Amino acid sequence: MVNKYLYLNTIGCQMNVYDSEQIAMRLARLGYQQTSALEMADLVIVNTCTIRAKAEQKAFSFLGRLARLKKKKPGLITGVGGCVAQQEGEKIFKRIPYLDLVFGTQAINRLPELIQKIETKRCRIVDIAIDDKPEFAEAHSIVRQNSQMSRFVTIMRGCDNFCSYCVVPYVRGRETSRHPDVVINEIQELSQAGLKEVTLLGQNVNSYGKKEGLCSFTELLFRVRNIEQLLRIRFTTSHPKDLDDDLINAFRTNDKLCNHIHLPVQSGSNRVLKRMNRKYSKELYLDKVAKLRDTCPDIAITSDIIVGFPGESNAEFDETLDLIQTIEFDGLFAFMYSDRPNAPAAKFDQKVSEQQKKDRLQNLLERQEKLTRMKNQALVGNIMPILAEGFSKKQSSGNLNHPHQAVQWTGRTSTNKIVNFYQADSPENCGEITPGKLVLIKIEKAYSHSLWGEPVDSKSLVEGLKGEESYAA
Ligand code: SAH
Ligand code: SF4
Ligand code: F3S
């Protein structure tokens, strides 16, 4: 078979990362091999995101860059998939006249046929059909090209929550959960190929299976826990309104579940939360945080905030500032509100000015940076199991005069904090570090986005390290 090359550009959330893997696997069956060199490509696909206007612009600016390439290589096939494709459909052809394919978020299964049709007939195709009960893109029986120690696995798609600012329910369709047996099979297969950590993905994982009458999300977590080779389980995202006691208790009882929850609060003002259609109050959120910390004192909690939602007053923004000060999140993603097509908030009046949104964002991020640093600082002196991922980006700063310092490693705590470290002075005591191995690290320094530590002789394990220490030796 002649080698054909696929250049795949993924923009957006982790779900798109998973979908891109599914795309690559299906196109591999047609003989497409992935390349990171755009000029080599016979097929270029961009998997897009439309959560905020900026993400959408990113997709169009990449598509614009393809004009020159298409001129040089008229046989090149170009396609756009994902959430912008779903939202815009045929309209994209008007904007990007040399585009061959627009395929929506539920068309991944049909992609090989669509590409084959374009290859043979040189036609243009739009496939943005969306179904209330979509067939899942199931390709788990094909082993992924390269084994990795950490991966995302989508357990559900779509969203039924209809937060008033959000485009997801319109571009991803109705919430649909994958059958637990299929999820377990996929993770089992991946773990046989070297997977040590899995992140279960969904827009609202804690309502997993409810609609279909499958097992609960907490039950699924226990089934995943029983996959022997797997060391760690993470998940994202949870909606505060659906975070039940069962799931909170799992942080204590499921020994492979990491001590981290991403629990987007969006705002600290009850009036704004109501207008966002979030279906919880600040008080309920605080109650969930208290329960989480009671159950699992070490848990790290991160969140999302939108600043400048239509009608958000200075006083309401101050309530958000107060909330982050009260909760002391371990980390925060903050976004300036952006009008989205179909989302009801786009029609709300009293829009906040761009300048005000910028000022609020900066104010929020400055405060959070201090809190994150303080949280990280409190970890200095602790010995923590770190799942080694690979070499850190700063590996060139390694000291070649000290062989153990020649490469800098990076990994994460159970609480999802990045820790960088060198191989130990005496690997005979601490063990050789390899990706996917749990190593004990004593935290020496704290920064705002990462920690620095030193490997510890596992024989000197301090008492009190529970759960993961059994894997650390
Ligand atoms: N399903 C997840 C979030 C998915 S989108 C949840 O419910 O929490 C990720 C984040 O993008 C959201 O939490 C929100 O903070 C932000 N976001 C979504 N729509 C937005 C918009 N129109 N403008 C600005 N930020 C937005
Ligand atoms: Fe969007 Fe809300 Fe659904 Fe999250 S829960 S994807 S913010 S509609
Ligand atoms: Fe973006 Fe679609 Fe994900 S809009 S955030 S890629 S679900």
Short mmCIF file of C-alpha atoms and ligand atoms in Angstrom, two decimals:
data_model
loop_
_atom_site.label_atom_id
_atom_site.label_comp_id
_atom_site.label_asym_id
_atom_site.label_seq_id
_atom_site.Cartn_x
_atom_site.Cartn_y
_atom_site.Cartn_z
CA MET A 1 0.00 0.00 0.00
CA VAL A 2 1.26 3.48 -0.85
CA ASN A 3 2.04 5.53 2.24
CA LYS A 4 -0.39 8.35 2.76
CA TYR A 5 0.08 10.94 5.44
CA LEU A 6 -2.41 12.51 7.82
CA TYR A 7 -1.77 15.79 9.62
CA LEU A 8 -4.19 16.09 12.53
CA ASN A 9 -4.55 19.36 14.41
CA THR A 10 -6.50 19.12 17.66
CA ILE A 11 -7.92 22.23 19.31
CA GLY A 12 -10.04 22.18 22.46
CA CYS A 13 -10.79 19.96 25.39
CA GLN A 14 -9.55 16.52 26.38
CA MET A 15 -12.60 15.03 24.73
CA ASN A 16 -11.27 16.29 21.43
CA VAL A 17 -7.91 14.68 22.22
CA TYR A 18 -9.75 11.37 22.65
CA ASP A 19 -11.81 11.93 19.49
CA SER A 20 -8.64 12.71 17.54
CA GLU A 21 -7.21 9.35 18.59
CA GLN A 22 -10.39 7.73 17.32
CA ILE A 23 -10.05 9.63 14.04
CA ALA A 24 -6.40 8.60 13.63
CA MET A 25 -7.21 4.94 14.33
CA ARG A 26 -9.98 4.85 11.75
CA LEU A 27 -7.89 6.56 9.09
CA ALA A 28 -4.98 4.22 9.76
CA ARG A 29 -7.24 1.50 8.34
CA LEU A 30 -7.33 3.49 5.08
CA GLY A 31 -3.54 3.59 5.04
CA TYR A 32 -3.03 7.05 6.56
CA GLN A 33 -0.01 7.38 8.78
CA GLN A 34 0.19 10.38 11.09
CA THR A 35 2.83 13.03 10.42
CA SER A 36 3.85 16.14 12.33
CA ALA A 37 5.08 17.80 9.11
CA LEU A 38 2.23 19.71 7.48
CA GLU A 39 4.00 19.86 4.06
CA MET A 40 4.08 16.04 3.90
CA ALA A 41 0.35 15.63 4.44
CA ASP A 42 -2.05 14.11 1.88
CA LEU A 43 -4.93 14.68 4.29
CA VAL A 44 -5.23 17.51 6.82
CA ILE A 45 -7.90 17.36 9.48
CA VAL A 46 -8.56 19.97 12.10
CA ASN A 47 -10.60 18.89 15.09
CA THR A 48 -12.13 22.10 16.41
CA CYS A 49 -13.56 23.70 19.55
CA THR A 50 -16.09 26.49 19.90
CA ILE A 51 -16.42 26.88 23.65
CA ARG A 52 -15.30 30.53 23.42
CA ALA A 53 -14.97 32.84 20.41
CA LYS A 54 -11.16 32.62 20.66
CA ALA A 55 -11.17 28.85 20.19
CA GLU A 56 -13.29 29.23 17.06
CA GLN A 57 -10.93 31.89 15.69
CA LYS A 58 -8.00 29.53 16.22
CA ALA A 59 -9.67 26.96 13.94
CA PHE A 60 -10.32 29.49 11.18
CA SER A 61 -6.84 30.93 11.35
CA PHE A 62 -5.39 27.41 10.90
CA LEU A 63 -7.78 26.69 8.03
CA GLY A 64 -6.72 29.96 6.41
CA ARG A 65 -3.11 28.82 6.46
CA LEU A 66 -4.02 25.80 4.34
CA ALA A 67 -4.75 27.92 1.23
CA ARG A 68 -1.10 28.05 0.20
CA LEU A 69 -0.58 24.36 0.82
CA LYS A 70 -3.62 23.43 -1.25
CA LYS A 71 -2.29 25.56 -4.14
CA LYS A 72 1.05 23.74 -4.03
CA LYS A 73 -0.58 20.34 -3.68
CA PRO A 74 -3.98 20.27 -5.41
CA GLY A 75 -4.57 16.62 -4.45
CA LEU A 76 -4.50 17.49 -0.77
CA ILE A 77 -7.71 16.63 1.09
CA THR A 78 -8.73 19.03 3.86
CA GLY A 79 -11.40 18.40 6.46
CA VAL A 80 -12.79 20.14 9.51
CA GLY A 81 -14.41 18.21 12.33
CA GLY A 82 -15.49 18.75 15.91
CA CYS A 83 -17.58 21.46 17.51
CA VAL A 84 -17.07 24.31 15.00
CA ALA A 85 -17.96 21.91 12.18
CA GLN A 86 -21.12 20.88 14.04
CA GLN A 87 -22.05 24.50 14.71
CA GLU A 88 -21.35 25.99 11.29
CA GLY A 89 -21.97 23.08 8.90
CA GLU A 90 -22.07 24.03 5.24
CA LYS A 91 -21.39 27.70 5.99
CA ILE A 92 -17.70 26.82 6.44
CA PHE A 93 -17.46 26.04 2.69
CA LYS A 94 -18.30 29.67 1.95
CA ARG A 95 -15.58 30.92 4.25
CA ILE A 96 -12.97 28.30 3.24
CA PRO A 97 -13.65 27.59 -0.47
CA TYR A 98 -10.91 24.95 -0.85
CA LEU A 99 -12.23 22.79 2.01
CA ASP A 100 -13.32 19.22 1.08
CA LEU A 101 -15.08 17.94 4.19
CA VAL A 102 -17.09 19.19 7.16
CA PHE A 103 -17.90 16.45 9.67
CA GLY A 104 -19.70 16.87 12.98
CA THR A 105 -19.11 15.49 16.44
CA GLN A 106 -21.13 12.32 15.78
CA ALA A 107 -19.67 11.54 12.35
CA ILE A 108 -16.36 10.00 13.44
CA ASN A 109 -17.63 6.45 12.80
CA ARG A 110 -18.51 7.40 9.24
CA LEU A 111 -15.22 9.17 8.53
CA PRO A 112 -13.49 6.36 6.58
CA GLU A 113 -16.42 6.18 4.11
CA LEU A 114 -16.47 9.95 3.74
CA ILE A 115 -12.75 10.16 3.02
CA GLN A 116 -12.91 7.26 0.57
CA LYS A 117 -15.71 8.99 -1.29
CA ILE A 118 -13.67 12.19 -1.55
CA GLU A 119 -10.59 10.23 -2.67
CA THR A 120 -12.46 8.56 -5.51
CA LYS A 121 -15.03 11.19 -6.52
CA ARG A 122 -13.25 14.39 -5.48
CA CYS A 123 -16.55 15.71 -4.14
CA ARG A 124 -17.25 18.00 -1.18
CA ILE A 125 -19.15 16.54 1.76
CA VAL A 126 -20.96 17.85 4.83
CA ASP A 127 -21.99 15.33 7.48
CA ILE A 128 -23.30 16.96 10.63
CA ALA A 129 -26.15 14.56 11.38
CA ILE A 130 -26.84 14.46 15.08
CA ASP A 131 -28.90 11.85 16.86
CA ASP A 132 -30.53 11.75 20.30
CA LYS A 133 -29.22 8.24 20.82
CA PRO A 134 -25.95 8.30 18.92
CA GLU A 135 -23.94 5.24 18.15
CA PHE A 136 -20.68 5.47 19.97
CA ALA A 137 -17.44 5.73 18.11
CA GLU A 138 -16.16 2.35 19.31
CA ALA A 139 -12.69 1.46 18.18
CA HIS A 140 -11.33 -0.03 21.36
CA SER A 141 -10.36 -3.29 19.72
CA ILE A 142 -7.65 -1.55 17.73
CA VAL A 143 -4.62 -1.09 19.91
CA ARG A 144 -3.50 2.51 19.83
CA GLN A 145 -0.35 3.22 17.89
CA ASN A 146 1.97 3.92 20.78
CA SER A 147 1.58 2.70 24.30
CA GLN A 148 1.33 5.50 26.84
CA MET A 149 1.32 5.43 30.60
CA SER A 150 -1.49 8.00 30.94
CA ARG A 151 -4.56 8.49 28.75
CA PHE A 152 -8.04 9.97 28.57
CA VAL A 153 -10.99 7.67 27.99
CA THR A 154 -14.39 9.15 27.18
CA ILE A 155 -17.17 7.49 29.18
CA MET A 156 -20.02 9.73 28.07
CA ARG A 157 -20.75 12.31 25.44
CA GLY A 158 -22.97 15.33 25.13
CA CYS A 159 -24.62 17.33 27.87
CA ASP A 160 -28.21 17.88 29.08
CA ASN A 161 -27.50 20.71 31.50
CA PHE A 162 -27.95 23.72 29.24
CA CYS A 163 -25.98 26.25 31.28
CA SER A 164 -27.07 29.52 29.71
CA TYR A 165 -23.59 30.54 28.47
CA CYS A 166 -22.58 27.18 27.02
CA VAL A 167 -22.53 25.86 23.47
CA VAL A 168 -21.76 22.22 24.34
CA PRO A 169 -25.37 20.87 24.45
CA TYR A 170 -25.91 22.26 20.94
CA VAL A 171 -22.73 20.93 19.36
CA ARG A 172 -22.34 17.63 21.22
CA GLY A 173 -25.99 16.67 21.49
CA ARG A 174 -27.74 14.81 24.29
CA GLU A 175 -25.92 13.17 27.15
CA THR A 176 -25.19 9.52 26.31
CA SER A 177 -23.13 7.08 28.39
CA ARG A 178 -21.02 4.24 27.05
CA HIS A 179 -21.75 0.79 28.43
CA PRO A 180 -19.48 0.01 31.43
CA ASP A 181 -18.32 -3.29 29.86
CA VAL A 182 -17.07 -1.41 26.81
CA VAL A 183 -15.28 1.17 28.95
CA ILE A 184 -13.67 -1.54 31.10
CA ASN A 185 -12.57 -3.53 28.03
CA GLU A 186 -10.96 -0.49 26.52
CA ILE A 187 -9.05 0.42 29.69
CA GLN A 188 -8.05 -3.21 30.19
CA GLU A 189 -6.60 -3.35 26.69
CA LEU A 190 -4.76 -0.09 27.19
CA SER A 191 -3.37 -1.24 30.51
CA GLN A 192 -2.02 -4.40 28.87
CA ALA A 193 -0.15 -2.04 26.54
CA GLY A 194 1.37 -0.09 29.45
CA LEU A 195 -1.33 2.27 30.73
CA LYS A 196 -0.87 3.19 34.41
CA GLU A 197 -3.19 6.17 34.80
CA VAL A 198 -6.56 6.80 33.23
CA THR A 199 -8.68 9.96 33.21
CA LEU A 200 -12.37 9.23 32.65
CA LEU A 201 -13.96 11.97 30.59
CA GLY A 202 -17.44 13.44 30.35
CA GLN A 203 -19.05 16.87 30.55
CA ASN A 204 -20.77 15.77 33.73
CA VAL A 205 -19.33 12.42 34.81
CA ASN A 206 -21.38 12.17 37.99
CA SER A 207 -24.58 11.71 36.04
CA TYR A 208 -22.96 8.77 34.20
CA GLY A 209 -25.36 5.98 33.33
CA LYS A 210 -28.41 7.54 35.00
CA LYS A 211 -30.42 8.03 31.84
CA GLU A 212 -29.65 4.58 30.44
CA GLY A 213 -30.00 2.80 33.79
CA LEU A 214 -26.39 1.60 33.65
CA CYS A 215 -24.24 1.35 36.77
CA SER A 216 -23.53 4.54 38.73
CA PHE A 217 -20.34 6.53 38.19
CA THR A 218 -19.03 5.45 41.60
CA GLU A 219 -19.64 1.79 40.68
CA LEU A 220 -17.80 2.32 37.42
CA LEU A 221 -14.86 3.76 39.37
CA PHE A 222 -14.70 0.56 41.42
CA ARG A 223 -14.77 -1.59 38.32
CA VAL A 224 -11.92 0.44 36.86
CA ARG A 225 -10.11 0.09 40.18
CA ASN A 226 -10.07 -3.69 39.74
CA ILE A 227 -7.94 -3.50 36.59
CA GLU A 228 -4.77 -4.86 38.04
CA GLN A 229 -2.00 -3.06 36.17
CA LEU A 230 -3.64 0.34 36.57
CA LEU A 231 -2.25 2.53 39.37
CA ARG A 232 -4.26 5.72 39.24
CA ILE A 233 -7.74 6.90 38.25
CA ARG A 234 -8.77 10.49 37.60
CA PHE A 235 -11.94 11.97 36.16
CA THR A 236 -13.25 15.22 34.77
CA THR A 237 -15.63 17.11 34.89
CA SER A 238 -18.11 16.91 37.76
CA HIS A 239 -21.11 19.17 38.11
CA PRO A 240 -21.59 20.34 41.73
CA LYS A 241 -25.35 19.67 41.63
CA ASP A 242 -24.76 15.94 40.93
CA LEU A 243 -21.84 15.34 43.30
CA ASP A 244 -23.37 12.79 45.67
CA ASP A 245 -22.16 11.26 48.95
CA ASP A 246 -21.28 7.98 47.22
CA LEU A 247 -18.78 9.69 44.98
CA ILE A 248 -17.41 11.81 47.84
CA ASN A 249 -16.89 8.62 49.89
CA ALA A 250 -15.07 6.98 46.98
CA PHE A 251 -12.18 9.37 47.64
CA ARG A 252 -11.71 7.47 50.91
CA THR A 253 -12.63 3.96 49.84
CA ASN A 254 -11.28 3.63 46.29
CA ASP A 255 -7.52 3.41 46.81
CA LYS A 256 -6.67 4.10 43.16
CA LEU A 257 -8.80 7.22 42.89
CA CYS A 258 -6.53 10.26 42.97
CA ASN A 259 -7.03 12.96 45.59
CA HIS A 260 -8.14 15.61 43.16
CA ILE A 261 -11.47 16.90 41.95
CA HIS A 262 -12.13 19.54 39.33
CA LEU A 263 -15.42 21.08 40.41
CA PRO A 264 -16.32 24.15 38.35
CA VAL A 265 -18.16 26.76 40.42
CA GLN A 266 -18.34 29.49 37.71
CA SER A 267 -19.37 32.30 40.10
CA GLY A 268 -19.65 33.16 43.79
CA SER A 269 -22.92 35.07 43.37
CA ASN A 270 -26.24 33.28 43.72
CA ARG A 271 -27.95 35.70 41.36
CA VAL A 272 -25.35 35.08 38.67
CA LEU A 273 -25.45 31.30 39.24
CA LYS A 274 -29.20 31.39 38.75
CA ARG A 275 -28.89 33.33 35.50
CA MET A 276 -26.22 30.87 34.39
CA ASN A 277 -28.76 28.07 35.01
CA ARG A 278 -26.24 26.18 37.11
CA LYS A 279 -28.94 24.76 39.45
CA TYR A 280 -26.96 25.13 42.71
CA SER A 281 -26.28 27.91 45.17
CA LYS A 282 -23.02 29.13 46.64
CA GLU A 283 -24.09 27.55 49.95
CA LEU A 284 -24.61 24.13 48.35
CA TYR A 285 -21.20 24.38 46.70
CA LEU A 286 -19.54 25.27 50.03
CA ASP A 287 -21.31 22.33 51.63
CA LYS A 288 -19.92 19.92 48.99
CA VAL A 289 -16.42 21.31 49.48
CA ALA A 290 -16.70 20.83 53.26
CA LYS A 291 -17.87 17.21 52.78
CA LEU A 292 -15.04 16.49 50.36
CA ARG A 293 -12.46 17.86 52.80
CA ASP A 294 -14.01 16.02 55.75
CA THR A 295 -13.87 12.75 53.84
CA CYS A 296 -10.45 13.26 52.29
CA PRO A 297 -8.45 15.95 54.09
CA ASP A 298 -5.65 15.93 51.47
CA ILE A 299 -7.97 16.42 48.50
CA ALA A 300 -6.98 19.10 46.00
CA ILE A 301 -9.90 21.05 44.57
CA THR A 302 -9.65 23.04 41.35
CA SER A 303 -12.35 25.01 39.60
CA ASP A 304 -13.48 27.10 36.63
CA ILE A 305 -14.73 30.67 36.87
CA ILE A 306 -16.36 32.87 34.24
CA VAL A 307 -15.82 36.59 34.76
CA GLY A 308 -18.04 39.23 33.21
CA PHE A 309 -21.17 37.15 32.69
CA PRO A 310 -23.91 39.50 31.35
CA GLY A 311 -25.21 41.66 34.19
CA GLU A 312 -22.42 40.70 36.64
CA SER A 313 -22.01 43.77 38.87
CA ASN A 314 -18.86 44.80 40.73
CA ALA A 315 -20.42 43.60 43.97
CA GLU A 316 -21.27 40.21 42.41
CA PHE A 317 -17.73 39.86 41.13
CA ASP A 318 -16.50 40.67 44.65
CA GLU A 319 -18.58 37.73 45.87
CA THR A 320 -16.58 35.50 43.54
CA LEU A 321 -13.34 36.93 44.95
CA ASP A 322 -14.60 36.25 48.48
CA LEU A 323 -15.52 32.70 47.55
CA ILE A 324 -12.09 31.84 46.16
CA GLN A 325 -10.50 33.36 49.27
CA THR A 326 -12.78 31.25 51.51
CA ILE A 327 -12.31 28.00 49.63
CA GLU A 328 -8.62 28.36 48.75
CA PHE A 329 -8.70 26.29 45.57
CA ASP A 330 -5.51 24.49 44.59
CA GLY A 331 -5.81 25.92 41.09
CA LEU A 332 -8.26 27.82 38.96
CA PHE A 333 -9.10 28.20 35.27
CA ALA A 334 -10.69 31.57 34.72
CA PHE A 335 -12.31 32.77 31.49
CA MET A 336 -13.76 36.00 30.22
CA TYR A 337 -17.40 35.46 29.28
CA SER A 338 -17.87 35.03 25.53
CA ASP A 339 -21.20 35.07 23.61
CA ARG A 340 -21.84 31.75 21.87
CA PRO A 341 -24.28 30.91 19.08
CA ASN A 342 -27.52 29.34 20.39
CA ALA A 343 -26.54 29.83 24.04
CA PRO A 344 -29.34 31.86 25.70
CA ALA A 345 -26.92 34.22 27.50
CA ALA A 346 -25.87 35.62 24.12
CA LYS A 347 -29.25 37.39 24.13
CA PHE A 348 -28.96 38.67 27.71
CA ASP A 349 -28.53 42.42 27.98
CA GLN A 350 -26.21 44.40 30.27
CA LYS A 351 -23.09 42.99 28.64
CA VAL A 352 -19.90 43.67 30.61
CA SER A 353 -17.27 45.63 28.66
CA GLU A 354 -14.13 43.89 27.37
CA GLN A 355 -11.95 46.13 29.54
CA GLN A 356 -13.93 45.29 32.65
CA LYS A 357 -13.72 41.59 31.88
CA LYS A 358 -9.95 41.89 31.45
CA ASP A 359 -9.57 43.77 34.74
CA ARG A 360 -11.68 41.23 36.60
CA LEU A 361 -9.75 38.34 35.11
CA GLN A 362 -6.42 39.84 36.08
CA ASN A 363 -7.62 40.62 39.58
CA LEU A 364 -8.89 37.06 40.04
CA LEU A 365 -5.77 35.42 38.64
CA GLU A 366 -3.45 37.54 40.79
CA ARG A 367 -5.29 36.53 43.94
CA GLN A 368 -5.40 32.89 42.93
CA GLU A 369 -1.70 32.83 42.14
CA LYS A 370 -0.94 33.80 45.75
CA LEU A 371 -3.30 31.10 47.01
CA THR A 372 -1.84 28.43 44.71
CA ARG A 373 1.68 29.33 45.79
CA MET A 374 0.64 29.16 49.44
CA LYS A 375 -0.96 25.74 48.90
CA ASN A 376 2.15 24.48 47.14
CA GLN A 377 4.44 25.96 49.80
CA ALA A 378 2.58 23.96 52.46
CA LEU A 379 3.75 20.76 50.73
CA VAL A 380 7.47 21.49 51.19
CA GLY A 381 9.00 18.79 53.38
CA ASN A 382 6.31 16.18 52.52
CA ILE A 383 7.22 12.85 50.96
CA MET A 384 4.80 12.05 48.17
CA PRO A 385 4.36 9.25 45.63
CA ILE A 386 4.85 10.68 42.16
CA LEU A 387 3.89 8.89 38.97
CA ALA A 388 6.90 9.52 36.72
CA GLU A 389 5.74 10.65 33.27
CA GLY A 390 8.92 11.40 31.36
CA PHE A 391 11.55 14.04 30.89
CA SER A 392 10.57 17.55 31.81
CA LYS A 393 10.66 20.32 29.21
CA LYS A 394 13.61 21.84 31.01
CA GLN A 395 15.75 18.78 30.63
CA SER A 396 18.45 20.80 28.85
CA SER A 397 19.12 22.49 32.18
CA GLY A 398 20.46 19.16 33.44
CA ASN A 399 23.98 19.14 34.81
CA LEU A 400 26.16 16.86 32.71
CA ASN A 401 28.92 16.82 35.34
CA HIS A 402 26.56 14.94 37.61
CA PRO A 403 25.28 11.90 35.74
CA HIS A 404 22.12 11.60 37.86
CA GLN A 405 21.34 15.24 37.03
CA ALA A 406 21.74 14.84 33.28
CA VAL A 407 17.98 14.58 32.75
CA GLN A 408 15.17 16.19 34.65
CA TRP A 409 12.09 14.08 35.24
CA THR A 410 8.52 15.20 35.60
CA GLY A 411 5.51 13.57 37.19
CA ARG A 412 2.41 14.32 39.24
CA THR A 413 1.24 13.92 42.79
CA SER A 414 -2.06 12.18 43.40
CA THR A 415 -3.40 15.74 43.87
CA ASN A 416 -2.39 16.51 40.26
CA LYS A 417 0.49 18.85 41.05
CA ILE A 418 3.47 18.75 38.72
CA VAL A 419 6.73 17.75 40.40
CA ASN A 420 10.12 17.92 38.69
CA PHE A 421 13.11 15.97 39.98
CA TYR A 422 16.41 14.33 39.09
CA GLN A 423 17.22 10.66 39.11
CA ALA A 424 18.44 9.79 42.63
CA ASP A 425 22.14 9.88 43.55
CA SER A 426 21.92 6.26 44.50
CA PRO A 427 19.52 4.47 42.16
CA GLU A 428 20.38 1.22 43.94
CA ASN A 429 18.31 2.46 46.91
CA CYS A 430 15.65 4.50 45.17
CA GLY A 431 15.33 2.37 42.09
CA GLU A 432 15.83 3.37 38.46
CA ILE A 433 13.12 5.79 37.31
CA THR A 434 11.06 4.78 34.30
CA PRO A 435 7.88 6.33 32.86
CA GLY A 436 4.83 4.90 34.61
CA LYS A 437 6.66 4.12 37.83
CA LEU A 438 5.61 5.49 41.20
CA VAL A 439 8.56 7.07 42.96
CA LEU A 440 8.74 8.65 46.38
CA ILE A 441 9.81 12.27 46.24
CA LYS A 442 10.55 14.65 49.07
CA ILE A 443 9.22 18.09 48.12
CA GLU A 444 12.00 20.68 48.43
CA LYS A 445 10.72 23.79 46.65
CA ALA A 446 7.36 25.25 45.65
CA TYR A 447 6.58 27.50 42.68
CA SER A 448 3.23 28.71 41.41
CA HIS A 449 2.86 26.06 38.71
CA SER A 450 5.07 23.24 39.91
CA LEU A 451 7.08 21.69 42.74
CA TRP A 452 10.67 20.54 42.90
CA GLY A 453 11.75 17.45 44.82
CA GLU A 454 14.35 14.76 45.48
CA PRO A 455 13.84 11.00 45.26
CA VAL A 456 13.77 9.29 48.64
CA ASP A 457 15.12 5.91 49.53
CA SER A 458 11.97 3.79 49.56
CA LYS A 459 13.32 1.80 52.50
CA SER A 460 13.14 4.94 54.61
CA LEU A 461 9.42 5.22 53.90
CA VAL A 462 7.80 7.31 56.55
CA GLU A 463 4.79 5.98 58.36
CA GLY A 464 1.46 7.43 57.43
CA LEU A 465 1.83 7.25 53.66
CA LYS A 466 -1.28 5.34 52.76
CA GLY A 467 -2.66 3.80 49.62
CA GLU A 468 -0.04 4.32 47.00
CA GLU A 469 3.05 3.41 49.02
CA SER A 470 2.49 -0.23 48.23
CA TYR A 471 3.25 0.48 44.57
CA ALA A 472 6.19 2.70 45.31
CA ALA A 473 8.89 0.17 46.15
N1 SAH B 1 -18.80 20.49 31.50
C1 SAH B 1 -17.95 21.27 32.24
C2 SAH B 1 -17.28 22.42 31.52
C3 SAH B 1 -17.01 22.37 30.08
S1 SAH B 1 -16.51 23.84 29.34
C4 SAH B 1 -18.71 21.88 33.39
O1 SAH B 1 -19.91 21.91 33.40
O2 SAH B 1 -18.10 22.37 34.27
C5 SAH B 1 -15.14 24.37 30.32
C6 SAH B 1 -15.30 25.71 30.92
O3 SAH B 1 -15.37 26.71 29.94
C7 SAH B 1 -16.55 25.92 31.74
O4 SAH B 1 -16.46 25.38 33.01
C8 SAH B 1 -16.67 27.41 31.77
O5 SAH B 1 -15.97 27.96 32.85
C9 SAH B 1 -16.00 27.84 30.46
N2 SAH B 1 -16.99 28.34 29.50
C10 SAH B 1 -17.98 27.66 28.90
N3 SAH B 1 -18.69 28.47 28.09
C11 SAH B 1 -18.13 29.70 28.17
C12 SAH B 1 -18.41 30.96 27.59
N4 SAH B 1 -19.44 31.12 26.76
N5 SAH B 1 -17.61 32.00 27.90
C13 SAH B 1 -16.58 31.85 28.76
N6 SAH B 1 -16.27 30.70 29.34
C14 SAH B 1 -17.04 29.62 29.07
FE1 SF4 B 2 -21.65 23.36 29.31
FE2 SF4 B 2 -22.94 23.34 31.59
FE3 SF4 B 2 -22.88 21.14 30.10
FE4 SF4 B 2 -20.68 21.97 31.35
S1 SF4 B 2 -22.57 21.27 32.32
S2 SF4 B 2 -20.84 21.30 29.24
S3 SF4 B 2 -20.86 24.17 31.26
S4 SF4 B 2 -23.88 23.06 29.57
FE1 F3S B 3 -14.66 22.72 22.92
FE2 F3S B 3 -16.38 21.02 22.01
FE3 F3S B 3 -14.77 20.40 24.02
S1 F3S B 3 -16.73 23.16 22.27
S2 F3S B 3 -14.52 22.32 25.05
S3 F3S B 3 -14.15 20.81 21.96
S4 F3S B 3 -16.88 19.75 23.76
#
